[in-house]
Coordinates of C-alpha atoms and ligand atoms in Angstrom, one line a residue:
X14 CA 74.2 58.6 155.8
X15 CA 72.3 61.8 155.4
X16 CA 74.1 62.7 151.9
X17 CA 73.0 59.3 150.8
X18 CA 69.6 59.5 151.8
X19 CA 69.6 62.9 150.5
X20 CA 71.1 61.8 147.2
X21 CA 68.2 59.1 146.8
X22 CA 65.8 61.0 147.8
X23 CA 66.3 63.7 145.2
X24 CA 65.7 61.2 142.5
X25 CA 62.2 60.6 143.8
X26 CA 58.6 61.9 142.8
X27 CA 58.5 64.9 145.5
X28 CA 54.8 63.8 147.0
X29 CA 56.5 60.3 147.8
X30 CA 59.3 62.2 149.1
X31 CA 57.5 64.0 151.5
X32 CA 55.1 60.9 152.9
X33 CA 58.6 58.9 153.2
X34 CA 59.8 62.2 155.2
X35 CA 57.4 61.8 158.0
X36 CA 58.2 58.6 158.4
X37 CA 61.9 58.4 158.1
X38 CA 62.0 61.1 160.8
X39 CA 60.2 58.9 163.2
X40 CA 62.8 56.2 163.2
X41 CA 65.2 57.1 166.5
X42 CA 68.7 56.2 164.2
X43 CA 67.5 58.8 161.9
X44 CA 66.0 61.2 163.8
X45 CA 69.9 61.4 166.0
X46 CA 71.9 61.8 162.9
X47 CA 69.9 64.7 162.0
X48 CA 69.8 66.1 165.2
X49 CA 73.8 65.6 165.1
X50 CA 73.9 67.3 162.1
X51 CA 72.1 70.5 163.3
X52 CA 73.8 70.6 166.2
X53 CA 77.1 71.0 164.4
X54 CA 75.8 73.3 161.6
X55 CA 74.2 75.7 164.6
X56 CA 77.3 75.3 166.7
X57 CA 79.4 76.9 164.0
X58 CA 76.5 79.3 163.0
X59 CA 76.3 80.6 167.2
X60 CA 79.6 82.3 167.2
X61 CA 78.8 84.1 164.1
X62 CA 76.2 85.2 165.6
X63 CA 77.1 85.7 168.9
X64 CA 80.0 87.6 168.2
X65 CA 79.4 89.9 171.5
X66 CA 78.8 87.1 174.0
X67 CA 82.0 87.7 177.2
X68 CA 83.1 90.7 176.1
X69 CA 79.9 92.6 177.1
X70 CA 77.2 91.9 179.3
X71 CA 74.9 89.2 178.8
X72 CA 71.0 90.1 180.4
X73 CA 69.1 87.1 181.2
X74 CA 67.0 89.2 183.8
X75 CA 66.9 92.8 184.6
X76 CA 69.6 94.0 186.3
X77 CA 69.4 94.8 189.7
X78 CA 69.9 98.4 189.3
X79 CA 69.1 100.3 186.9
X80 CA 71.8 101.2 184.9
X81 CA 73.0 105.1 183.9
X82 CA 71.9 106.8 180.6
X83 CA 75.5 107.2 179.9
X84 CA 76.6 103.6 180.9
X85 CA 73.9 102.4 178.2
X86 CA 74.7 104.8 175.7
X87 CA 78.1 104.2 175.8
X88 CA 78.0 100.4 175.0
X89 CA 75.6 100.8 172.2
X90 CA 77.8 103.5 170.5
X91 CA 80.3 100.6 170.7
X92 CA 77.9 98.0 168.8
X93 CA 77.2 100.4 166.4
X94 CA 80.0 101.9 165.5
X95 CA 81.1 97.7 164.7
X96 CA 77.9 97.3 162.9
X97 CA 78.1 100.6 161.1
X98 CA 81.1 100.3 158.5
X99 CA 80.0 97.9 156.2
X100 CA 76.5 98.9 155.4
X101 CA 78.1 102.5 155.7
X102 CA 80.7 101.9 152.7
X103 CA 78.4 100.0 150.3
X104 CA 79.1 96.1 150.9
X105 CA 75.5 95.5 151.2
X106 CA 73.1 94.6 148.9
X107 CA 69.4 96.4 150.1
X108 CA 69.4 96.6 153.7
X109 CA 70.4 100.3 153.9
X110 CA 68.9 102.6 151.0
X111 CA 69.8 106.0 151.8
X112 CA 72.4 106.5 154.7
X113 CA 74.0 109.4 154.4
X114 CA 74.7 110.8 158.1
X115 CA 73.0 113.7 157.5
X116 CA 69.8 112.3 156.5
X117 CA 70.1 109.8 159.1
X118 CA 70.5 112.5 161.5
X119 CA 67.5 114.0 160.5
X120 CA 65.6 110.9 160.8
X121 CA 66.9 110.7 164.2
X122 CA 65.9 114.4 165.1
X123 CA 62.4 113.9 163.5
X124 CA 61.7 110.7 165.6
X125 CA 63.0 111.8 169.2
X126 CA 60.5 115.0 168.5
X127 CA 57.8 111.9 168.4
X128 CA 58.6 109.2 170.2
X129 CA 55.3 108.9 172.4
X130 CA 52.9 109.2 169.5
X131 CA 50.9 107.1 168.7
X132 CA 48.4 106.7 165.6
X133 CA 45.5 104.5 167.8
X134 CA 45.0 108.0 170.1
X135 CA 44.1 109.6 167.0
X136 CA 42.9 112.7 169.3
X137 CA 45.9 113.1 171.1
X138 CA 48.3 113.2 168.2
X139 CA 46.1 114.6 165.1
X140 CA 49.6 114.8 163.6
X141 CA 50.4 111.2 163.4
X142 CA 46.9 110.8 161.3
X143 CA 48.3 114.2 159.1
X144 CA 51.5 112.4 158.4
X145 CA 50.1 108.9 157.8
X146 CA 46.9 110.7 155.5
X147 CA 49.5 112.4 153.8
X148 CA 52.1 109.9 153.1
X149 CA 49.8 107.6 151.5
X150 CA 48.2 110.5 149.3
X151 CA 51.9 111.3 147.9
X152 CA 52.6 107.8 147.4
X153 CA 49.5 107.2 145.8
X154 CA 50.1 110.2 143.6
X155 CA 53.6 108.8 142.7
X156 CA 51.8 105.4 141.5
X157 CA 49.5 106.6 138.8
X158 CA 46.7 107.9 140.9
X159 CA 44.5 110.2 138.8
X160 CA 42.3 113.2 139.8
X161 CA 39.3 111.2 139.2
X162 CA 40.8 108.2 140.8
X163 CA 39.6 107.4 144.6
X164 CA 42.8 105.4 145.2
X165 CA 43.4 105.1 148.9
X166 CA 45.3 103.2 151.5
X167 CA 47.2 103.0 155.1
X168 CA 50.6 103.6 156.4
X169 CA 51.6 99.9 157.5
X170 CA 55.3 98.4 159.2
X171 CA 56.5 97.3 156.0
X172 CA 56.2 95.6 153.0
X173 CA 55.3 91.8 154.8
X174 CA 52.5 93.6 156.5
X175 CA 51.5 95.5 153.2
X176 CA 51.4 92.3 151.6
X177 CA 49.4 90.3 154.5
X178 CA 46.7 93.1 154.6
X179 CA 46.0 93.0 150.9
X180 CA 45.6 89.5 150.9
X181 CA 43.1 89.0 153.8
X182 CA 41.6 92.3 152.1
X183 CA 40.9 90.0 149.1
X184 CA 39.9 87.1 151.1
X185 CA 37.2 88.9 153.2
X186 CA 35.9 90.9 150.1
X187 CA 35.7 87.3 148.1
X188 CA 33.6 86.2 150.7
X189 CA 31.3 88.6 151.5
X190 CA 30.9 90.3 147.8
X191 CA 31.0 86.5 146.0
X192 CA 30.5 83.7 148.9
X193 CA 33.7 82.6 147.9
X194 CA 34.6 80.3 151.0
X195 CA 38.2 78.2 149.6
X196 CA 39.9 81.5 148.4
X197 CA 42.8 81.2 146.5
X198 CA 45.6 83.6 145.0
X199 CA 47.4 83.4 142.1
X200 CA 51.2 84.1 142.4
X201 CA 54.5 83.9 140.0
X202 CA 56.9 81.7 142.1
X203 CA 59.9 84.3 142.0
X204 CA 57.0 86.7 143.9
X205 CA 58.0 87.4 147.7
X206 CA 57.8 85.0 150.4
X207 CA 55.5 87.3 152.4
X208 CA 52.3 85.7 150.0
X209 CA 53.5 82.5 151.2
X210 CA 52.4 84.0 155.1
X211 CA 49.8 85.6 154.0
X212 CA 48.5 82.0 152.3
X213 CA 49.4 80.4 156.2
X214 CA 48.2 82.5 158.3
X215 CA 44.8 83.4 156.3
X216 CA 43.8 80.3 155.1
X217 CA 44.3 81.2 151.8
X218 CA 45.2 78.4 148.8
X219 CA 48.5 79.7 147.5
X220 CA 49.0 78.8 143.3
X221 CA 51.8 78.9 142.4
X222 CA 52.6 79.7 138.9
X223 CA 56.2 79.4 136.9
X224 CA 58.4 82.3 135.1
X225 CA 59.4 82.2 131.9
X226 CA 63.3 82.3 131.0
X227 CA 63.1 86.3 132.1
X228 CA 62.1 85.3 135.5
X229 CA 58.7 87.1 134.5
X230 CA 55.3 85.6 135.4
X231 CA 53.8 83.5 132.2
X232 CA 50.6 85.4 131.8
X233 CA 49.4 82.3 129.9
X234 CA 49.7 79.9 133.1
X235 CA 48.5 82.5 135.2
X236 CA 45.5 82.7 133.5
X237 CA 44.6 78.9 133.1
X238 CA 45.4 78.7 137.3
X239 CA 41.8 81.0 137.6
X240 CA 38.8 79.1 138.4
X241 CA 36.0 80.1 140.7
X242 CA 37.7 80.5 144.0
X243 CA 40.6 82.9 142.9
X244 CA 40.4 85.6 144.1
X245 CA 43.7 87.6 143.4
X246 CA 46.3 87.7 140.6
X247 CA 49.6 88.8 142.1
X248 CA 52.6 90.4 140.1
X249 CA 55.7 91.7 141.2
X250 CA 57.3 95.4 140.1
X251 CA 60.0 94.1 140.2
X252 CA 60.7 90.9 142.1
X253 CA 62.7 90.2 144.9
X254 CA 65.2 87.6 143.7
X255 CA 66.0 88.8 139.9
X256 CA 64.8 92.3 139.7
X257 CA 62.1 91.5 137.1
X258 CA 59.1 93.3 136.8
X259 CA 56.1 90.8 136.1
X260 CA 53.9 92.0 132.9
X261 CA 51.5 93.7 134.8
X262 CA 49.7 95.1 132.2
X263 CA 48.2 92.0 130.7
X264 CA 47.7 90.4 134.4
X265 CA 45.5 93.2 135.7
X266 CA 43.5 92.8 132.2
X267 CA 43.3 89.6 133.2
X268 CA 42.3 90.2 136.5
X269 CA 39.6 93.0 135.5
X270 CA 37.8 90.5 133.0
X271 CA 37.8 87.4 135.2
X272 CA 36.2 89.8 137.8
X273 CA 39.1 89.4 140.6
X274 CA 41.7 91.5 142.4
X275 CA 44.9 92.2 141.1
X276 CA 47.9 93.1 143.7
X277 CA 51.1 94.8 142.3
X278 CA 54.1 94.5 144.6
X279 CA 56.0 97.1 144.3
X280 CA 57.8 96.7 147.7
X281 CA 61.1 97.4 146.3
X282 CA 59.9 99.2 143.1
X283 CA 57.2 101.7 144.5
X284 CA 59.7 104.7 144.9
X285 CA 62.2 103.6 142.3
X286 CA 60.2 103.2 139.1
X287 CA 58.3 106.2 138.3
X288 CA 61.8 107.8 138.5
X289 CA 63.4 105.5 136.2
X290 CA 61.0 105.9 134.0
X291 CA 61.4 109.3 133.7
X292 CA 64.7 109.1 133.1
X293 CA 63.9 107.4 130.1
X294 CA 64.5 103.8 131.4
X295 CA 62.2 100.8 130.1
X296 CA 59.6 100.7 132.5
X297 CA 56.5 99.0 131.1
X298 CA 53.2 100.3 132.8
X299 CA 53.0 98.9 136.4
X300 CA 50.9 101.0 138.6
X301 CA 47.2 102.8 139.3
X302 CA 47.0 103.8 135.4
X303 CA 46.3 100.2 134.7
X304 CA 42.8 99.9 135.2
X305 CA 42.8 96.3 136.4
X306 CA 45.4 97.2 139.5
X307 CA 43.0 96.9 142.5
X308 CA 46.0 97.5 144.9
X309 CA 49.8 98.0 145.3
X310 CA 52.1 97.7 147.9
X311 CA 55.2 100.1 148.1
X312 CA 58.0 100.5 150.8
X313 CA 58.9 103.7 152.1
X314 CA 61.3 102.1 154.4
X315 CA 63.6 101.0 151.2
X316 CA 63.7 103.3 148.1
X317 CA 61.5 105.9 149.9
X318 CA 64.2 106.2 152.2
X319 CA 62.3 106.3 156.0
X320 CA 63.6 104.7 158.9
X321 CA 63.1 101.0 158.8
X322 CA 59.3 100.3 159.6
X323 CA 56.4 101.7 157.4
X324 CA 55.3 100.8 153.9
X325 CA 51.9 102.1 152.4
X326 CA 49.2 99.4 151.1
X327 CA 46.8 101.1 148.5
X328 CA 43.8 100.3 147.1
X329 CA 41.6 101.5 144.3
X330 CA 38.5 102.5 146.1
X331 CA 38.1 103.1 149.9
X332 CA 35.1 99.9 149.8
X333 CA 38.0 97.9 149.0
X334 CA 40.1 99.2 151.9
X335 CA 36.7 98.9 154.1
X336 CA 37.7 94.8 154.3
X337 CA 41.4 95.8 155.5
X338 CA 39.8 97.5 158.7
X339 CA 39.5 95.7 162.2
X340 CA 36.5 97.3 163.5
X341 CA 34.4 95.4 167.4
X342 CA 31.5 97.2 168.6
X343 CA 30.9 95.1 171.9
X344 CA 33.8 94.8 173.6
X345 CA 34.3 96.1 177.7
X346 CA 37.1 97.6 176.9
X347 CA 34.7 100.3 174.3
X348 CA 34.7 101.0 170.8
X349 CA 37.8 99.5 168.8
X350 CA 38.9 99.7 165.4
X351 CA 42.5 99.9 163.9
X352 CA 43.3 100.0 160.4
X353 CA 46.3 97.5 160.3
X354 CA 47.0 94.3 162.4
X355 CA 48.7 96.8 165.7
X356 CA 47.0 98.3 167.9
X357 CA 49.2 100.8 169.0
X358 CA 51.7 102.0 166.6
X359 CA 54.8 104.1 166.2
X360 CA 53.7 107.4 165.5
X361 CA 57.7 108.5 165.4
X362 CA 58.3 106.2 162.3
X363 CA 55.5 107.9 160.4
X364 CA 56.2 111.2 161.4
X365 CA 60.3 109.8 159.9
X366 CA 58.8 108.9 156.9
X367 CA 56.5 111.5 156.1
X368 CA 60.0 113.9 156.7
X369 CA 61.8 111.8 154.7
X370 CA 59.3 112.0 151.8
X371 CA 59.5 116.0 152.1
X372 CA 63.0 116.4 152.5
X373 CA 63.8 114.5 149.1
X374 CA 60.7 115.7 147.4
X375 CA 60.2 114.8 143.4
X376 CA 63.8 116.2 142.5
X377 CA 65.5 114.1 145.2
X378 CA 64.1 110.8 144.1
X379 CA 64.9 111.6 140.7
X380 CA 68.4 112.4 141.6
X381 CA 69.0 109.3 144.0
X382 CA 67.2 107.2 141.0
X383 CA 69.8 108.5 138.3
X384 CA 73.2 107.7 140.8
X385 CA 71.4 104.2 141.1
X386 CA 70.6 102.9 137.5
X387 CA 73.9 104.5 136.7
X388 CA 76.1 102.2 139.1
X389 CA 73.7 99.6 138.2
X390 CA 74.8 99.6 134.4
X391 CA 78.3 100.1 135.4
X392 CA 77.8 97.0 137.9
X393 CA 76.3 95.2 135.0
X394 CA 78.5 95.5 132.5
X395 CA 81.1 94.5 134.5
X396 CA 79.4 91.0 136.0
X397 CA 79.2 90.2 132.0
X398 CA 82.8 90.8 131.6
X399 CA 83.3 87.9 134.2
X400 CA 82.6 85.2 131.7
X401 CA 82.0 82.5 134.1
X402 CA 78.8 84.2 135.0
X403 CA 75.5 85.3 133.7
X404 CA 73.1 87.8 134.7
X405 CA 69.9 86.3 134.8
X406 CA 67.3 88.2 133.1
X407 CA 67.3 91.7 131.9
X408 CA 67.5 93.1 135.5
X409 CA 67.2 97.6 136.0
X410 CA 68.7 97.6 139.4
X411 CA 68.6 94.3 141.6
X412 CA 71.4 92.1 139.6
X413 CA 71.0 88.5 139.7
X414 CA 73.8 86.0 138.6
X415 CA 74.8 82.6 138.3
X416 CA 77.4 80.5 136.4
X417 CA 77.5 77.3 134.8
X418 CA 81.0 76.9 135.4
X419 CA 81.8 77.5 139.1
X420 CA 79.7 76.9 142.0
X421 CA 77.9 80.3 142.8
X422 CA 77.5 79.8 146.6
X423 CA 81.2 79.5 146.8
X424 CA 82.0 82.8 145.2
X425 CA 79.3 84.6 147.7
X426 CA 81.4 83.2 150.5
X427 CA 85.0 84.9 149.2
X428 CA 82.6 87.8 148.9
X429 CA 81.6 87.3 152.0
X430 CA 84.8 86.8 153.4
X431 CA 86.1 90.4 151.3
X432 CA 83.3 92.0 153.5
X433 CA 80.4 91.9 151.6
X434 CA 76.9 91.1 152.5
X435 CA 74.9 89.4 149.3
X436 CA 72.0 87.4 148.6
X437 CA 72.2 84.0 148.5
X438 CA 68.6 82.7 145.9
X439 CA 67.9 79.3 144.7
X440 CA 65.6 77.2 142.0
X441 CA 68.3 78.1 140.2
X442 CA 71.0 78.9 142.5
X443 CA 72.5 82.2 142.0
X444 CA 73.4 85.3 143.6
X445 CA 71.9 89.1 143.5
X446 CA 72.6 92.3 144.8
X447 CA 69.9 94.9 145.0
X448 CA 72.1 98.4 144.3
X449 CA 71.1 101.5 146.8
X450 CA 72.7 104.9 147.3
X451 CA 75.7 103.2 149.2
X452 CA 77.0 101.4 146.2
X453 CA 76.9 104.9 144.5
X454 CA 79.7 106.2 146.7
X455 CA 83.2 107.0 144.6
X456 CA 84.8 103.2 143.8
X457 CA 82.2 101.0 145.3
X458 CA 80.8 99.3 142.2
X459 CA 85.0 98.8 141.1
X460 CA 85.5 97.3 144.1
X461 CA 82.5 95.0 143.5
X462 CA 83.4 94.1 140.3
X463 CA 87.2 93.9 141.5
X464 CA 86.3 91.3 144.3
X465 CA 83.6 89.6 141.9
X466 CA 86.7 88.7 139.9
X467 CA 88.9 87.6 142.2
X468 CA 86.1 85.7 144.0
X469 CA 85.6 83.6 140.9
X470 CA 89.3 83.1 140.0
X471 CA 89.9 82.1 144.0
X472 CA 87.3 79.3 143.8
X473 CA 88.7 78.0 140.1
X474 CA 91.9 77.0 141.7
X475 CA 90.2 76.0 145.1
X476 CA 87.3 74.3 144.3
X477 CA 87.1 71.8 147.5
X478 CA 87.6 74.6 150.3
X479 CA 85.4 73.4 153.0
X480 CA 83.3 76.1 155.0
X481 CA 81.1 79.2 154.9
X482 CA 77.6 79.3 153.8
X483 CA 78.0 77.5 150.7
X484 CA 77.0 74.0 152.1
X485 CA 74.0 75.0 154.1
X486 CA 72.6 76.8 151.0
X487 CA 73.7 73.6 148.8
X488 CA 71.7 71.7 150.9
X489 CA 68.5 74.3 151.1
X490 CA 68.3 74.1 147.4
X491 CA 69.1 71.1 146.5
X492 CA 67.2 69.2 149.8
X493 CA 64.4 67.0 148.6
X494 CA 63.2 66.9 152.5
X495 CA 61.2 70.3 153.1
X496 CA 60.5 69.3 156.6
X497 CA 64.3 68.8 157.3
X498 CA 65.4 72.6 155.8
X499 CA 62.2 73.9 157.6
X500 CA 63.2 72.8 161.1
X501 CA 66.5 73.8 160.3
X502 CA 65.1 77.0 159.6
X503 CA 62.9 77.1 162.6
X504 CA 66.4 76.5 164.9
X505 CA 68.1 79.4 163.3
X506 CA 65.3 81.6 164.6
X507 CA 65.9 79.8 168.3
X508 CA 69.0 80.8 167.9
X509 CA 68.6 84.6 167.7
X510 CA 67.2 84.2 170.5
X511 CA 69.2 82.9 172.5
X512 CA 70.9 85.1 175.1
Ligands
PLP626 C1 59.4 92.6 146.2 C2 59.4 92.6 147.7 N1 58.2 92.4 148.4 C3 58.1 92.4 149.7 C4 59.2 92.5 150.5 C5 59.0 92.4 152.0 O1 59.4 93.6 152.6 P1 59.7 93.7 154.2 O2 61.0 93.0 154.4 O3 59.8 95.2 154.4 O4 58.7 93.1 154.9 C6 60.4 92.7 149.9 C7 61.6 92.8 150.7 O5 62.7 92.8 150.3 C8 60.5 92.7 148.5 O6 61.7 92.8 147.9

């Protein structure tokens, strides 16, 4: 009953669609055969991921007694070392952007040294503040900052937080420097879903504008979306799904003669691009040498190869910054401020990153840049010899592809099953994988392109094989009912954590 509803659905005017939702939901019948269907599609999901429930043991409480360093570090060696091999030997796209054990050890070395710091006791551990002062300046540098420039910024937990600070920057500067009180930003639909949060949780009216047949933000649309509440053009360097860096340069034009902020996320691009470019790569201008880019977000904890957990969000002058600050003046507890949402923060992660940064210096980010575009072409070249499938756009590094002829979310679960670890997209449905220093390793990207191969040739002679992702994703894309994917969503996330 659901496919048929689903079916009928889709060929409705999507407003109606969601009015009828609400209701339909409330009748009981309905309401059960949905709920029968989740609980099937979670009860196959829980063993996936569950996979260490009765073979260790499960804490619902503390234990009794506390158990013995040793004891503890034992059994997480164990989950590691199960966890470890894939990202390890390059069947993951993103996740993992460096890992070489050495560096990794490093890391490690670097954060036991500074484990208790914190940045919020600024007077306790001055070298936190050096390390976070420091890792924006370089970053900055490395985005166009001039010597006359004031660009600025903080050390946040990554490239959502980055995001969310720059947006409720724009929103209090909009209403304080223009009385703008319904604030809205401007964002290409292929940008990350981290605006989408920052347009929940701050009240913010999120426009969302199409790509053209690139996947690039239409500059045109962008510009007819402005009207006297915007107060933020976003574009992506590059985006998340295809790899396609938004034309910046004419949206922070734009941006600097309507009078409002324009936000470049460079999230995955920040420590990529200014390599590739030069190495003589088509990088069109993206950064702080575009006078209209008020601010930029760039992850050190991807291509700037930290530990997961910091990101810098930068700014063009330290009065737009000002609005990013949490600042009270009459609370008991005494003067408070914080320059990001935490309070207290790991001052270890900085101090990871900042040694990161140091230990691969210009030279090392040019090198690790090189090995990447260079297994991205090879990658490339060999999804287009596949001729059931097409890259979508004209992609540097992050490869996006779909077919025509075979159903995409079916060859992602043989790669799945051959061990890799993809990205599933939709509106349209394809498939990327975002190449890091683990698919540079001798044979990786042959073995890619090998099981790419097979993959498609498996599901032209299986086409009906039941299973795997490829249904729930169907469904997610193709799923007139928001609300219905949304809960479904919303029970996935009940499920991590369940015990
Ligand atoms: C373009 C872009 N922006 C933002 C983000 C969000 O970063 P994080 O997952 O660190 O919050 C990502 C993550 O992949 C990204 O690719």
């Amino acid at each position: 009953m659901i496919d048929f509803l689903i079916s009928l659905l889709g060929k409705l005017n999507p407003r109606l669609v969601a009015a009828l939702e609400k209701r339909l939901r409330k009748i009981p019948a309905v309401r059960r055969q949905i709920e029968k269907e989740y609980d099937a599609l979670m009860a196959g999901l829980e063993a996936e991921l569950k996979p260490y429930r009765g073979e260790f043991t499960t804490y619902a409480a503390l234990p009794e007694n506390g158990r013995t360093h040793t004891d503890i570090l034992q059994e997480m060696k164990s989950l590691n070392q199960r966890e470890q091999s894939r990202w390890q030997n390059g069947f993951v796209s993103g996740a993992v952007y460096h890992g070489d054990p050495e560096h990794i050890e490093f890391l490690n070395k670097v954060y036991a040294l500074n484990s208790q710091s914190n940045p919020l006791h600024a007077d306790l551990w001055p070298s936190a503040s050096k390390f976070e002062a420091e890792i924006v300046a370089m970053t900055a540098a490395m985005l166009g900052a001039g010597a006359d420039d004031d660009i600025c910024g903080t050390v946040s937990s990554g490239g959502t937080e980055s995001i969310l600070l720059a947006m409720k920057t724009y929103r209090d500067w909009a209403k304080e420097r223009k009385g703008i009180n319904k604030p809205e930003m401007i964002v290409p639909e292929t940008a990350h879903a981290a605006f989408d949060k920052a347009a929940q949780y701050f009240n913010i009216k999120m426009v969302r504008v199409h790509v053209n047949s690139f996947f690039r933000a239409d500059v045109a649309a962008m510009a007819q979306a402005i009207n006297k509440n915007s107060i933020v053009l976003v574009g992506s360097a590059p985006s998340f799904p295809h790899g396609a860096i938004d034309p910046i340069e004419q949206l922070s034009e734009l941006a600097r003669q309507r009078g409002i902020g324009c936000h470049v996320d460079a999230c995955l691009g920040g420590f990529i691009l200014p390599w590739a470019e030069k190495l003589g790569y088509p990088v069109p201008l993206f950064d702080f040498r575009l006078p209209g880019v008020t601010s930029m977000s760039a992850d050190t904890h991807k291509y700037g190869y930290a530990a997961k957990g910091t990101s810098v969000a930068l700014y063009r002058s330290p009065e737009l910054r000002h609005y990013q600050y949490y600042t009270v003046a009459d609370w008991p507890g005494g003067l408070y401020f914080s320059p990001t949402f935490a309070g207290s923060r790991p001052g270890a992660l900085s101090a990871a990153c900042w040694a990161a940064m140091l230990a691969i210096g210009q030279d090392g980010y040019l090198a690790a840049t090189k090995r990447i575009m260079e297994t991205a072409v090879a990658l490339k070249q060999g999804i287009a010899a596949i001729p059931e499938l097409k890259i979508l756009g004209d992609p540097l590094w992050v490869i996006a592809f779909a077919s025509d002829e075979v159903d995409i979310y079916r060859a992602l679960d043989v790669m799945t099953k051959r061990g890799w670890s993809l990205n599933g997209l939709h509106h349209p449905a394809a498939v990327h994988i975002a190449v890091t220093l683990r698919h540079t390793q001798p044979g990786v990207a042959q073995r890619f392109v090998d099981d790419l191969g097979a993959a498609v040739a498996h599901i032209k002679i299986h086409p009906a094989e039941e299973g795997g992702m490829a249904p729930v994703y169907g469904m997610a894309a193709t799923m007139p009912l928001r609300g219905l994917v949304t809960d479904m969503l919303k029970q996935y996330i009940d499920l991590l954590y369940k015990v």
